Amino acid sequence: MKKTRIRIDELKSDFATIKGLELSVGRVIEEEWEEPIGPTPFPSITDLREWDLKLLKRYKPFYMPFCDVCCLCTFGKCDLTGDKRGACGLNMPAQQSRIVLLACCIGAATHIGHARHLVDHLIEKFGRRTPINVGGTNVEVEAPVTRLVCGIRPRTLGDLEEVLDYLEEQLTHLLSVTHTGQEGSNIDFESKVFHAGMIDQVGMEIADIAQISAYGFPRADPDAPLVELGFGVVDREKPVIMVIGHNVPPAIEIVDYLNDLGLLGEVEVVGLCCTAHDVTRYNPKAKIVGPISWQLRAIRSGIPDVIVVDEQCIRADALVEAQKIHAPLIAASEKNCLGLENRTDDDPDKIVDDLVNGKVPGVLILDPEKVGEVAVKVALKVAPKRKKFKVIPDVSEVIEGSKRCRQCNECRRACPNDLPIPAAIKAAAGGNLDKLNELYDDCIGCARCEHACPENLPIHSFIVKAAEKKMKEETFKVRAGRGAIQDIEIRKVGGPIVLGEIPGIIAFVGCANYPKGGREIAEMAMEFAKRRYIVVTSGCAAMSAGMYKNEEGKTPYEMFPGDFDAGCLLNVGSCVSNPHIAGAAIKIASIFARRNLRGNYEEIADYVLNRVGAVGVAWGAMSQKAASIASGFWRLGVPVVVGPHGLKYRRMLLGRADREEDWYVYDARTGKKVYVGPTPEHLFYAAETKEEAMVMIAKLCMRPNDTTKGRAIKLTHYIDLHKRLYGTMPEDIHLFVRTLADLPVTMKDEITKILKEKGWKETVIPDPTLLPRLIRKSEA
Amino acid sequence: MMKAEPWQKAEIPGPKKALVITKPEVVVAMIKRAKRPILIAGSKVAEIDIAGEKLIDYVIKLAKAGKIPVVATAHTVGEFLKRGFKPDGFMPIVDIANRLKDPEWEGLDGNGPYDLALFIGMQYYVEWLILSGLKHFAGGLKTLTLDGVYHPHASWSFPTLSIEDWAKNLRVIIEKMEAGM
């Protein structure tokens, strides 16, 4: 039962008169579950505020406004420079945190809306009583985030609806906070940012466990099939259906329809972004072209005969670009109608005729099954007509076009990565396309260069043409998203992680707004897998991690096993699979350490912050969804590193290693406060370069609970990476050494000397917590 | 090209914009006037070629000539060390910015807060955002960018310059600092 309130202002009967009676019944919680319920099931937007304030006291926001003004209401624009306040009374820190909250609300709404659509669809198709099954007997804790936050354990698809009701309620409250004249404190905005992130994690988990359960995606399978990845894997001789987006039902219906016709394999189903991940989880014969930022080059290359878009991260000009290559487009989500006529109730063959004959450039179809039928029929009929018509110019056109370049620099000034486009165009004008070819690796595919060009040169297409050979050679493998982590895997690695002997869990997640191309993801992932960290991937980053080949022609997913274990590389799946990573940290607390997780958020987050050396890396973070995903990790005590573009989220959460007073925790055994060093030093941090990120990732894996052996292992990696990438010893080693037993044996003399210079003093290794209520014995 | 407009065209700052440095001598005067200057060298200093030299070589000459403490950000410290120059500190750009905004931070040497921070050699958008953070929240600090592109969030910035003019300006600054002018 959900919250119920009965109010009777006045009731007169023969035997009594009642005035002002108010009855309130909260949620009725399942009592069959033996685990005692914690203090915060279904928390409100302030129930975890005290925990947030603890985090924010240590990891203070550092704001970097994009501009000086607020323009969100008609009072404005208001100049908030320095310590000015706007007409509503808000100052700049509060305004910046308000913008962060808005971004996180957008991100959370996107995932929760996605989850709602998915659950509704799956209930309609498979029934409310469809059991939740994400790993059979290998996964008893089927929904760790939902259990932790809501205090319930969902058994069926129908059980997920109650959770969604709660999420939607919270989201409404959070969004209302951003209205003019609501919250006035930046710190309270930040607390609500954490809340948005937390409910986002629940929403994503709901979406993924629903689709795993109903569609039979890999169920916590370390040996999930390897699927084909890259431009070069698409068979251009066949009709090609290209799916783009995140919400997979239409893509699955395409696969099913092809299967029914016996044509799967005769027609290529390829995808970009998370729909691609999820359709390959459903059927590994589908293929992944690449991350979301490759949409434009994928369309312009003429590969698709029909394009199906669902929701999220889809280029708003997808229809315009599809028309250029004469490929019909089907919009399949009510969130992205693209101005197209709604043909959901029309006869499929009539829709097919209209698309094939070019009467309409695209249609809106809000019935996934009908999308499947129409897309296949259109692809079969259009492919022979189109003959892979593309709008990529030939070499002579590139050269001739480049001759029109004025060298005005407008393209470079529009390029997010400041790529030296004018020099490349100049070389092309002279017949040399090598420099354009070089740009391809670092180009994020946004085409802002084209829109800036006063000569209307199709610069992005020039780059794609120059790199055509390279694109065709892009043939890689990625392991299909495995979903959850098995309970038995947690039992195996829980101890080594908490003690520090597995040096860390590193999750490469998020979008593809990379500063220097996707190869940096593969390089980082392989480096840490070789060092026997547990390396987890999801979303576009999971694709980029696979785009590398060693001397034997093996890709990273072939080089490293897919288990949740030291030295492994595992892809959990799409964006909505991210909670399996958070869930692994939660399950370490629950399965390994036997902490109750049911409605017990604060204690588990305290456990994760102090004991589980996990770090999220969103190297190409771009979207509002990435912001909310990150904030879900922050509240749980998991630091997140972003690439330099991540600074544009306008706020970091930074610790101060030089402020000793910030780094004390309680020793739960004694109640004494103990200095534990800056572990972990930051909660949200942007690095300028890959090298900087790698050193910081290793450092952020350190936790107060590390044993001496574990700390020595973590220090070894930190120091080794620092020496290799920075060319010198770190200057802060003394902050991470508690006792001399922490020192890596091979570096003992060198570090001992540094400790003496720094005036280092030995301290103790506590049973760490930030929560006084967890102290078992009072200091008094 | 001598434009006081942002290098990345969509970056519109707001009412408070950097004063434009029209002559390199202005930079020299600013440094001389500062009681506690500091120079922040970003991740691009070893990548950017400027008139036959790397930008990092200009930075080293300037630091030596002006006796200005240098903080190398990202992994750039190694590039300085390769050139036989030991920066006074190295730390992530977000860390040095976070300290610079703190009026109680005693500096790298413990002798008190800085009053002038010179920036050079970062990705444009990185420097843009860091300078904005300092503009709004580091009340006692002035910022000056030595990059060859206009940075409106700084207190002072060159306009957007050609590479040749940028190199010439940097050389003048170094020469005048070396001469003690």
PDB file of C-alpha atoms in Angstrom, chain A residues 664-756:
ATOM      1  CA  TYR A 664      39.371  12.089  10.299  1.00  0.00           C
ATOM      2  CA  VAL A 665      36.961   9.197  10.702  1.00  0.00           C
ATOM      3  CA  TYR A 666      35.648   7.391  13.732  1.00  0.00           C
ATOM      4  CA  ASP A 667      37.201   4.111  14.684  1.00  0.00           C
ATOM      5  CA  ALA A 668      34.058   2.059  15.215  1.00  0.00           C
ATOM      6  CA  ARG A 669      35.929  -0.133  17.681  1.00  0.00           C
ATOM      7  CA  THR A 670      36.844   2.667  20.079  1.00  0.00           C
ATOM      8  CA  GLY A 671      34.942   5.769  19.094  1.00  0.00           C
ATOM      9  CA  LYS A 672      38.219   7.645  18.719  1.00  0.00           C
ATOM     10  CA  LYS A 673      38.754   9.965  15.771  1.00  0.00           C
ATOM     11  CA  VAL A 674      41.578   8.767  13.577  1.00  0.00           C
ATOM     12  CA  TYR A 675      43.398  10.516  10.730  1.00  0.00           C
ATOM     13  CA  VAL A 676      43.169   8.369   7.614  1.00  0.00           C
ATOM     14  CA  GLY A 677      44.645  10.635   4.959  1.00  0.00           C
ATOM     15  CA  PRO A 678      42.832  11.857   1.871  1.00  0.00           C
ATOM     16  CA  THR A 679      41.181   8.560   1.015  1.00  0.00           C
ATOM     17  CA  PRO A 680      39.541   9.030  -1.368  1.00  0.00           C
ATOM     18  CA  GLU A 681      40.788  12.533  -2.086  1.00  0.00           C
ATOM     19  CA  HIS A 682      38.012  13.743  -4.400  1.00  0.00           C
ATOM     20  CA  LEU A 683      34.417  12.871  -5.153  1.00  0.00           C
ATOM     21  CA  PHE A 684      34.090  14.537  -8.554  1.00  0.00           C
ATOM     22  CA  TYR A 685      37.181  15.499 -10.446  1.00  0.00           C
ATOM     23  CA  ALA A 686      38.133  16.428 -14.016  1.00  0.00           C
ATOM     24  CA  ALA A 687      41.535  15.586 -15.420  1.00  0.00           C
ATOM     25  CA  GLU A 688      43.182  17.467 -18.267  1.00  0.00           C
ATOM     26  CA  THR A 689      44.883  14.422 -19.745  1.00  0.00           C
ATOM     27  CA  LYS A 690      44.679  10.660 -19.842  1.00  0.00           C
ATOM     28  CA  GLU A 691      47.963  10.419 -17.980  1.00  0.00           C
ATOM     29  CA  GLU A 692      46.681  12.613 -15.174  1.00  0.00           C
ATOM     30  CA  ALA A 693      43.497  10.588 -14.999  1.00  0.00           C
ATOM     31  CA  MET A 694      45.337   7.285 -14.714  1.00  0.00           C
ATOM     32  CA  VAL A 695      47.433   8.459 -11.799  1.00  0.00           C
ATOM     33  CA  MET A 696      44.368   9.906 -10.067  1.00  0.00           C
ATOM     34  CA  ILE A 697      42.333   6.751 -10.644  1.00  0.00           C
ATOM     35  CA  ALA A 698      44.988   4.670  -8.905  1.00  0.00           C
ATOM     36  CA  LYS A 699      45.117   7.161  -6.046  1.00  0.00           C
ATOM     37  CA  LEU A 700      41.344   7.332  -5.629  1.00  0.00           C
ATOM     38  CA  CYS A 701      41.174   3.574  -5.117  1.00  0.00           C
ATOM     39  CA  MET A 702      42.773   3.918  -1.686  1.00  0.00           C
ATOM     40  CA  ARG A 703      40.380   3.582   1.249  1.00  0.00           C
ATOM     41  CA  PRO A 704      40.806   3.965   5.019  1.00  0.00           C
ATOM     42  CA  ASN A 705      40.058   0.294   5.576  1.00  0.00           C
ATOM     43  CA  ASP A 706      42.899  -1.027   3.395  1.00  0.00           C
ATOM     44  CA  THR A 707      45.062  -3.574   5.187  1.00  0.00           C
ATOM     45  CA  THR A 708      48.790  -2.955   5.153  1.00  0.00           C
ATOM     46  CA  LYS A 709      49.167  -5.513   2.388  1.00  0.00           C
ATOM     47  CA  GLY A 710      46.352  -3.931   0.419  1.00  0.00           C
ATOM     48  CA  ARG A 711      47.681  -0.414   0.886  1.00  0.00           C
ATOM     49  CA  ALA A 712      51.134  -1.545  -0.209  1.00  0.00           C
ATOM     50  CA  ILE A 713      49.649  -2.951  -3.406  1.00  0.00           C
ATOM     51  CA  LYS A 714      47.672   0.225  -4.080  1.00  0.00           C
ATOM     52  CA  LEU A 715      50.668   2.420  -3.352  1.00  0.00           C
ATOM     53  CA  THR A 716      52.772   0.337  -5.719  1.00  0.00           C
ATOM     54  CA  HIS A 717      50.395   1.048  -8.582  1.00  0.00           C
ATOM     55  CA  TYR A 718      50.012   4.713  -7.687  1.00  0.00           C
ATOM     56  CA  ILE A 719      53.741   5.306  -7.434  1.00  0.00           C
ATOM     57  CA  ASP A 720      54.576   3.213 -10.470  1.00  0.00           C
ATOM     58  CA  LEU A 721      52.071   5.032 -12.675  1.00  0.00           C
ATOM     59  CA  HIS A 722      53.162   8.371 -11.279  1.00  0.00           C
ATOM     60  CA  LYS A 723      56.814   7.710 -11.998  1.00  0.00           C
ATOM     61  CA  ARG A 724      56.077   6.472 -15.474  1.00  0.00           C
ATOM     62  CA  LEU A 725      53.582   9.150 -16.520  1.00  0.00           C
ATOM     63  CA  TYR A 726      54.791  12.135 -14.469  1.00  0.00           C
ATOM     64  CA  GLY A 727      58.461  11.273 -14.542  1.00  0.00           C
ATOM     65  CA  THR A 728      58.877  11.687 -10.797  1.00  0.00           C
ATOM     66  CA  MET A 729      57.792  10.422  -7.392  1.00  0.00           C
ATOM     67  CA  PRO A 730      54.483  11.677  -6.027  1.00  0.00           C
ATOM     68  CA  GLU A 731      54.860  14.375  -3.393  1.00  0.00           C
ATOM     69  CA  ASP A 732      51.998  13.165  -1.241  1.00  0.00           C
ATOM     70  CA  ILE A 733      53.054   9.594  -0.436  1.00  0.00           C
ATOM     71  CA  HIS A 734      53.368  10.393   3.261  1.00  0.00           C
ATOM     72  CA  LEU A 735      49.641  11.102   3.413  1.00  0.00           C
ATOM     73  CA  PHE A 736      48.823   7.525   2.461  1.00  0.00           C
ATOM     74  CA  VAL A 737      51.238   5.659   4.712  1.00  0.00           C
ATOM     75  CA  ARG A 738      49.725   4.701   8.041  1.00  0.00           C
ATOM     76  CA  THR A 739      52.448   2.355   9.264  1.00  0.00           C
ATOM     77  CA  LEU A 740      55.750   1.261   7.807  1.00  0.00           C
ATOM     78  CA  ALA A 741      54.082  -2.025   6.915  1.00  0.00           C
ATOM     79  CA  ASP A 742      52.130  -0.082   4.264  1.00  0.00           C
ATOM     80  CA  LEU A 743      55.309   0.453   2.267  1.00  0.00           C
ATOM     81  CA  PRO A 744      55.797  -1.554  -0.904  1.00  0.00           C
ATOM     82  CA  VAL A 745      58.817  -3.776  -0.271  1.00  0.00           C
ATOM     83  CA  THR A 746      60.605  -2.811  -3.459  1.00  0.00           C
ATOM     84  CA  MET A 747      60.315   0.911  -2.684  1.00  0.00           C
ATOM     85  CA  LYS A 748      60.869   0.799   1.042  1.00  0.00           C
ATOM     86  CA  ASP A 749      64.174   2.665   1.221  1.00  0.00           C
ATOM     87  CA  GLU A 750      63.115   5.341  -1.221  1.00  0.00           C
ATOM     88  CA  ILE A 751      59.838   6.039   0.565  1.00  0.00           C
ATOM     89  CA  THR A 752      61.291   5.846   4.055  1.00  0.00           C
ATOM     90  CA  LYS A 753      63.616   8.673   3.119  1.00  0.00           C
ATOM     91  CA  ILE A 754      60.678  10.759   1.914  1.00  0.00           C
ATOM     92  CA  LEU A 755      58.739  10.032   5.096  1.00  0.00           C
ATOM     93  CA  LYS A 756      61.616  11.357   7.167  1.00  0.00           C
TER      94      LYS A 756
END
